[in-house]
GROMACS .gro file of C-alpha atoms in nm:
model
  239
    1UNK     CA    1  -2.990  -2.924   7.176
    2UNK     CA    2  -2.797  -3.178   7.381
    3UNK     CA    3  -2.926  -3.526   7.456
    4UNK     CA    4  -3.093  -3.426   7.784
    5UNK     CA    5  -3.263  -3.125   7.625
    6UNK     CA    6  -3.379  -3.353   7.341
    7UNK     CA    7  -3.524  -3.599   7.592
    8UNK     CA    8  -3.689  -3.323   7.800
    9UNK     CA    9  -3.837  -3.143   7.498
   10UNK     CA   10  -3.999  -3.467   7.379
   11UNK     CA   11  -4.124  -3.541   7.730
   12UNK     CA   12  -4.312  -3.208   7.723
   13UNK     CA   13  -4.511  -3.354   7.433
   14UNK     CA   14  -4.579  -3.684   7.611
   15UNK     CA   15  -4.299  -3.878   7.437
   16UNK     CA   16  -4.080  -4.067   7.684
   17UNK     CA   17  -3.766  -4.227   7.544
   18UNK     CA   18  -3.612  -4.530   7.712
   19UNK     CA   19  -3.239  -4.610   7.733
   20UNK     CA   20  -3.246  -4.825   7.420
   21UNK     CA   21  -3.404  -4.548   7.214
   22UNK     CA   22  -3.153  -4.291   7.343
   23UNK     CA   23  -2.875  -4.531   7.249
   24UNK     CA   24  -3.025  -4.574   6.900
   25UNK     CA   25  -3.024  -4.197   6.846
   26UNK     CA   26  -2.664  -4.177   6.967
   27UNK     CA   27  -2.567  -4.457   6.728
   28UNK     CA   28  -2.762  -4.291   6.445
   29UNK     CA   29  -2.560  -3.973   6.498
   30UNK     CA   30  -2.227  -4.161   6.501
   31UNK     CA   31  -2.308  -4.356   6.182
   32UNK     CA   32  -2.440  -4.043   6.007
   33UNK     CA   33  -2.117  -3.851   6.074
   34UNK     CA   34  -1.897  -4.148   5.982
   35UNK     CA   35  -2.073  -4.201   5.648
   36UNK     CA   36  -2.094  -3.829   5.581
   37UNK     CA   37  -1.716  -3.831   5.541
   38UNK     CA   38  -1.760  -4.068   5.245
   39UNK     CA   39  -2.073  -3.921   5.087
   40UNK     CA   40  -2.276  -3.603   5.118
   41UNK     CA   41  -2.568  -3.695   5.345
   42UNK     CA   42  -2.610  -3.372   5.540
   43UNK     CA   43  -2.449  -3.031   5.578
   44UNK     CA   44  -2.529  -3.047   5.950
   45UNK     CA   45  -2.281  -3.258   6.148
   46UNK     CA   46  -2.253  -3.085   6.487
   47UNK     CA   47  -2.410  -3.319   6.747
   48UNK     CA   48  -2.638  -3.059   6.906
   49UNK     CA   49  -2.753  -2.934   6.567
   50UNK     CA   50  -2.827  -3.286   6.441
   51UNK     CA   51  -3.033  -3.356   6.753
   52UNK     CA   52  -3.233  -3.037   6.702
   53UNK     CA   53  -3.258  -2.990   6.324
   54UNK     CA   54  -3.278  -3.356   6.221
   55UNK     CA   55  -3.389  -3.578   6.510
   56UNK     CA   56  -3.622  -3.346   6.704
   57UNK     CA   57  -3.746  -3.174   6.389
   58UNK     CA   58  -3.842  -3.512   6.236
   59UNK     CA   59  -4.036  -3.615   6.546
   60UNK     CA   60  -4.240  -3.290   6.556
   61UNK     CA   61  -4.484  -3.452   6.311
   62UNK     CA   62  -4.595  -3.668   6.606
   63UNK     CA   63  -4.714  -3.357   6.792
   64UNK     CA   64  -4.995  -3.326   6.535
   65UNK     CA   65  -5.048  -3.682   6.407
   66UNK     CA   66  -5.101  -4.012   6.592
   67UNK     CA   67  -4.819  -4.253   6.508
   68UNK     CA   68  -4.900  -4.495   6.789
   69UNK     CA   69  -5.159  -4.708   6.608
   70UNK     CA   70  -5.047  -5.060   6.522
   71UNK     CA   71  -4.916  -5.147   6.174
   72UNK     CA   72  -4.937  -4.790   6.041
   73UNK     CA   73  -4.769  -4.805   5.699
   74UNK     CA   74  -4.564  -4.499   5.602
   75UNK     CA   75  -4.388  -4.409   5.281
   76UNK     CA   76  -4.117  -4.143   5.314
   77UNK     CA   77  -4.041  -3.983   4.977
   78UNK     CA   78  -3.690  -3.843   4.928
   79UNK     CA   79  -3.582  -3.918   5.285
   80UNK     CA   80  -3.212  -3.862   5.219
   81UNK     CA   81  -3.036  -3.972   5.537
   82UNK     CA   82  -3.363  -4.108   5.681
   83UNK     CA   83  -3.551  -3.795   5.787
   84UNK     CA   84  -3.823  -3.787   5.910
   85UNK     CA   85  -3.915  -4.157   5.909
   86UNK     CA   86  -3.616  -4.318   6.085
   87UNK     CA   87  -3.635  -4.095   6.397
   88UNK     CA   88  -4.011  -4.163   6.404
   89UNK     CA   89  -3.945  -4.537   6.371
   90UNK     CA   90  -3.708  -4.526   6.670
   91UNK     CA   91  -3.976  -4.354   6.879
   92UNK     CA   92  -4.261  -4.571   6.743
   93UNK     CA   93  -4.119  -4.921   6.671
   94UNK     CA   94  -4.468  -5.034   6.557
   95UNK     CA   95  -4.440  -4.833   6.233
   96UNK     CA   96  -4.395  -5.004   5.899
   97UNK     CA   97  -4.158  -4.779   5.702
   98UNK     CA   98  -4.087  -4.762   5.330
   99UNK     CA   99  -3.832  -4.510   5.201
  100UNK     CA  100  -3.792  -4.413   4.836
  101UNK     CA  101  -3.484  -4.222   4.726
  102UNK     CA  102  -3.336  -4.158   4.384
  103UNK     CA  103  -2.974  -4.189   4.501
  104UNK     CA  104  -2.834  -4.542   4.530
  105UNK     CA  105  -2.564  -4.453   4.782
  106UNK     CA  106  -2.822  -4.310   5.023
  107UNK     CA  107  -3.013  -4.639   5.006
  108UNK     CA  108  -2.687  -4.823   5.084
  109UNK     CA  109  -2.642  -4.599   5.389
  110UNK     CA  110  -3.001  -4.659   5.505
  111UNK     CA  111  -2.966  -5.037   5.477
  112UNK     CA  112  -2.650  -5.023   5.687
  113UNK     CA  113  -2.816  -4.790   5.940
  114UNK     CA  114  -3.121  -5.015   5.977
  115UNK     CA  115  -2.897  -5.318   6.037
  116UNK     CA  116  -2.690  -5.134   6.299
  117UNK     CA  117  -2.997  -5.001   6.481
  118UNK     CA  118  -3.178  -5.339   6.460
  119UNK     CA  119  -3.481  -5.185   6.290
  120UNK     CA  120  -3.744  -5.425   6.160
  121UNK     CA  121  -4.032  -5.360   5.917
  122UNK     CA  122  -3.829  -5.115   5.711
  123UNK     CA  123  -3.778  -5.127   5.333
  124UNK     CA  124  -3.566  -4.903   5.112
  125UNK     CA  125  -3.613  -4.854   4.738
  126UNK     CA  126  -3.378  -4.689   4.492
  127UNK     CA  127  -3.626  -4.527   4.253
  128UNK     CA  128  -3.771  -4.200   4.129
  129UNK     CA  129  -4.094  -4.114   4.310
  130UNK     CA  130  -4.273  -4.077   3.974
  131UNK     CA  131  -4.185  -4.436   3.875
  132UNK     CA  132  -4.243  -4.583   4.220
  133UNK     CA  133  -4.598  -4.441   4.234
  134UNK     CA  134  -4.685  -4.612   3.904
  135UNK     CA  135  -4.600  -4.953   4.051
  136UNK     CA  136  -4.928  -5.136   4.127
  137UNK     CA  137  -4.766  -5.300   4.429
  138UNK     CA  138  -4.728  -4.960   4.599
  139UNK     CA  139  -4.976  -4.723   4.438
  140UNK     CA  140  -5.249  -4.610   4.680
  141UNK     CA  141  -5.143  -4.860   4.948
  142UNK     CA  142  -4.995  -4.643   5.226
  143UNK     CA  143  -5.178  -4.509   5.532
  144UNK     CA  144  -4.947  -4.209   5.537
  145UNK     CA  145  -4.698  -4.057   5.294
  146UNK     CA  146  -4.448  -3.803   5.426
  147UNK     CA  147  -4.192  -3.565   5.278
  148UNK     CA  148  -3.963  -3.320   5.452
  149UNK     CA  149  -3.822  -3.023   5.262
  150UNK     CA  150  -3.822  -3.204   4.925
  151UNK     CA  151  -4.008  -2.975   4.682
  152UNK     CA  152  -4.286  -2.717   4.670
  153UNK     CA  153  -4.644  -2.825   4.737
  154UNK     CA  154  -4.764  -2.852   4.375
  155UNK     CA  155  -4.471  -3.081   4.283
  156UNK     CA  156  -4.473  -3.277   4.606
  157UNK     CA  157  -4.845  -3.351   4.581
  158UNK     CA  158  -4.793  -3.518   4.243
  159UNK     CA  159  -4.507  -3.730   4.379
  160UNK     CA  160  -4.678  -3.832   4.703
  161UNK     CA  161  -5.059  -3.835   4.678
  162UNK     CA  162  -5.067  -4.121   4.422
  163UNK     CA  163  -4.908  -4.342   4.691
  164UNK     CA  164  -5.165  -4.258   4.962
  165UNK     CA  165  -5.463  -4.490   4.993
  166UNK     CA  166  -5.809  -4.333   4.986
  167UNK     CA  167  -5.890  -4.208   5.340
  168UNK     CA  168  -5.516  -4.202   5.415
  169UNK     CA  169  -5.301  -3.897   5.483
  170UNK     CA  170  -5.019  -3.696   5.330
  171UNK     CA  171  -4.791  -3.486   5.553
  172UNK     CA  172  -4.554  -3.217   5.426
  173UNK     CA  173  -4.294  -3.088   5.672
  174UNK     CA  174  -4.211  -2.732   5.573
  175UNK     CA  175  -4.011  -2.428   5.678
  176UNK     CA  176  -4.128  -2.065   5.689
  177UNK     CA  177  -4.327  -1.854   5.440
  178UNK     CA  178  -4.548  -2.122   5.290
  179UNK     CA  179  -4.881  -1.934   5.262
  180UNK     CA  180  -4.836  -1.850   4.895
  181UNK     CA  181  -4.694  -2.195   4.817
  182UNK     CA  182  -4.998  -2.365   4.971
  183UNK     CA  183  -5.233  -2.135   4.780
  184UNK     CA  184  -5.055  -2.219   4.451
  185UNK     CA  185  -5.058  -2.589   4.541
  186UNK     CA  186  -5.434  -2.614   4.601
  187UNK     CA  187  -5.510  -2.709   4.241
  188UNK     CA  188  -5.255  -2.994   4.247
  189UNK     CA  189  -5.383  -3.124   4.582
  190UNK     CA  190  -5.742  -3.128   4.454
  191UNK     CA  191  -5.651  -3.273   4.110
  192UNK     CA  192  -5.467  -3.563   4.276
  193UNK     CA  193  -5.756  -3.651   4.509
  194UNK     CA  194  -5.654  -3.462   4.822
  195UNK     CA  195  -5.800  -3.197   5.047
  196UNK     CA  196  -5.600  -2.963   5.272
  197UNK     CA  197  -5.686  -3.043   5.633
  198UNK     CA  198  -5.440  -2.863   5.864
  199UNK     CA  199  -5.143  -2.631   5.858
  200UNK     CA  200  -4.980  -2.644   6.202
  201UNK     CA  201  -4.726  -2.368   6.263
  202UNK     CA  202  -4.467  -2.378   6.544
  203UNK     CA  203  -4.110  -2.273   6.621
  204UNK     CA  204  -3.820  -2.508   6.681
  205UNK     CA  205  -3.691  -2.468   7.038
  206UNK     CA  206  -3.358  -2.294   7.110
  207UNK     CA  207  -3.313  -2.141   6.764
  208UNK     CA  208  -3.676  -2.036   6.710
  209UNK     CA  209  -3.696  -2.109   6.336
  210UNK     CA  210  -4.047  -2.142   6.193
  211UNK     CA  211  -4.184  -2.482   6.093
  212UNK     CA  212  -4.511  -2.609   5.946
  213UNK     CA  213  -4.668  -2.956   5.955
  214UNK     CA  214  -4.920  -2.957   5.670
  215UNK     CA  215  -5.172  -3.241   5.660
  216UNK     CA  216  -5.369  -3.336   5.349
  217UNK     CA  217  -5.651  -3.595   5.351
  218UNK     CA  218  -5.679  -3.830   5.052
  219UNK     CA  219  -6.047  -3.816   4.960
  220UNK     CA  220  -6.056  -3.967   4.610
  221UNK     CA  221  -5.850  -4.197   4.391
  222UNK     CA  222  -5.571  -4.027   4.198
  223UNK     CA  223  -5.634  -4.020   3.819
  224UNK     CA  224  -5.421  -4.285   3.642
  225UNK     CA  225  -5.225  -4.031   3.438
  226UNK     CA  226  -5.050  -3.908   3.754
  227UNK     CA  227  -4.769  -3.892   3.838
  228UNK     CA  228  -4.639  -3.795   3.497
  229UNK     CA  229  -4.301  -3.915   3.371
  230UNK     CA  230  -3.987  -3.838   3.579
  231UNK     CA  231  -3.895  -3.470   3.580
  232UNK     CA  232  -4.229  -3.346   3.441
  233UNK     CA  233  -4.393  -3.256   3.777
  234UNK     CA  234  -4.100  -3.024   3.848
  235UNK     CA  235  -4.084  -2.872   3.500
  236UNK     CA  236  -4.461  -2.836   3.450
  237UNK     CA  237  -4.626  -2.830   3.794
  238UNK     CA  238  -5.006  -2.846   3.824
  239UNK     CA  239  -5.071  -2.481   3.913
   0.00000   0.00000   0.00000
């Protein structure tokens, strides 16, 4: 997907990028590749692949969820090199973004990236999701919590739902074959105060790989015992 195809594909979904935004994506790509030589941020470095599998793929969440409302606060758990929240922030400058990642060097990269792209209302925290969600300053405060290809549903729900405020939303961005995973994850979603709302299936253009945008509504407060200590959700998932 070259830059024009990227622009046109977004336009088909009512998203029109201006010159500044196109320049920010170009800069994002250049910085990503430059820093990737020093640290492992992504296995994908070809420009057209980055535009399709990172930039466009991140923005697909906006085809099913309204990011245009003012002061929407988003927490992106395990964002790595900033996906999906930084591409969404470029498209929707109104967003208030918080990223949590367990690797310090990725946070260093994100701080540099935000400075270079002149992004405001962004905050980056070096922390485990399990610890971060126990912090009273952040617990159940976000309108939306997102995660892209981080862990399976039962684990991800325990890391993310405690951060979502009641009546807020949790979005998982997933690849193919997730029917069984969602079925297994239902107990965790319910236990943590959520309710499965939508599972939107589509194919990425050009390469046709299957994607899912799964939306969970936060209906009730998460019990205080969750999330459990770091590592436990993965070792002993709620299933």
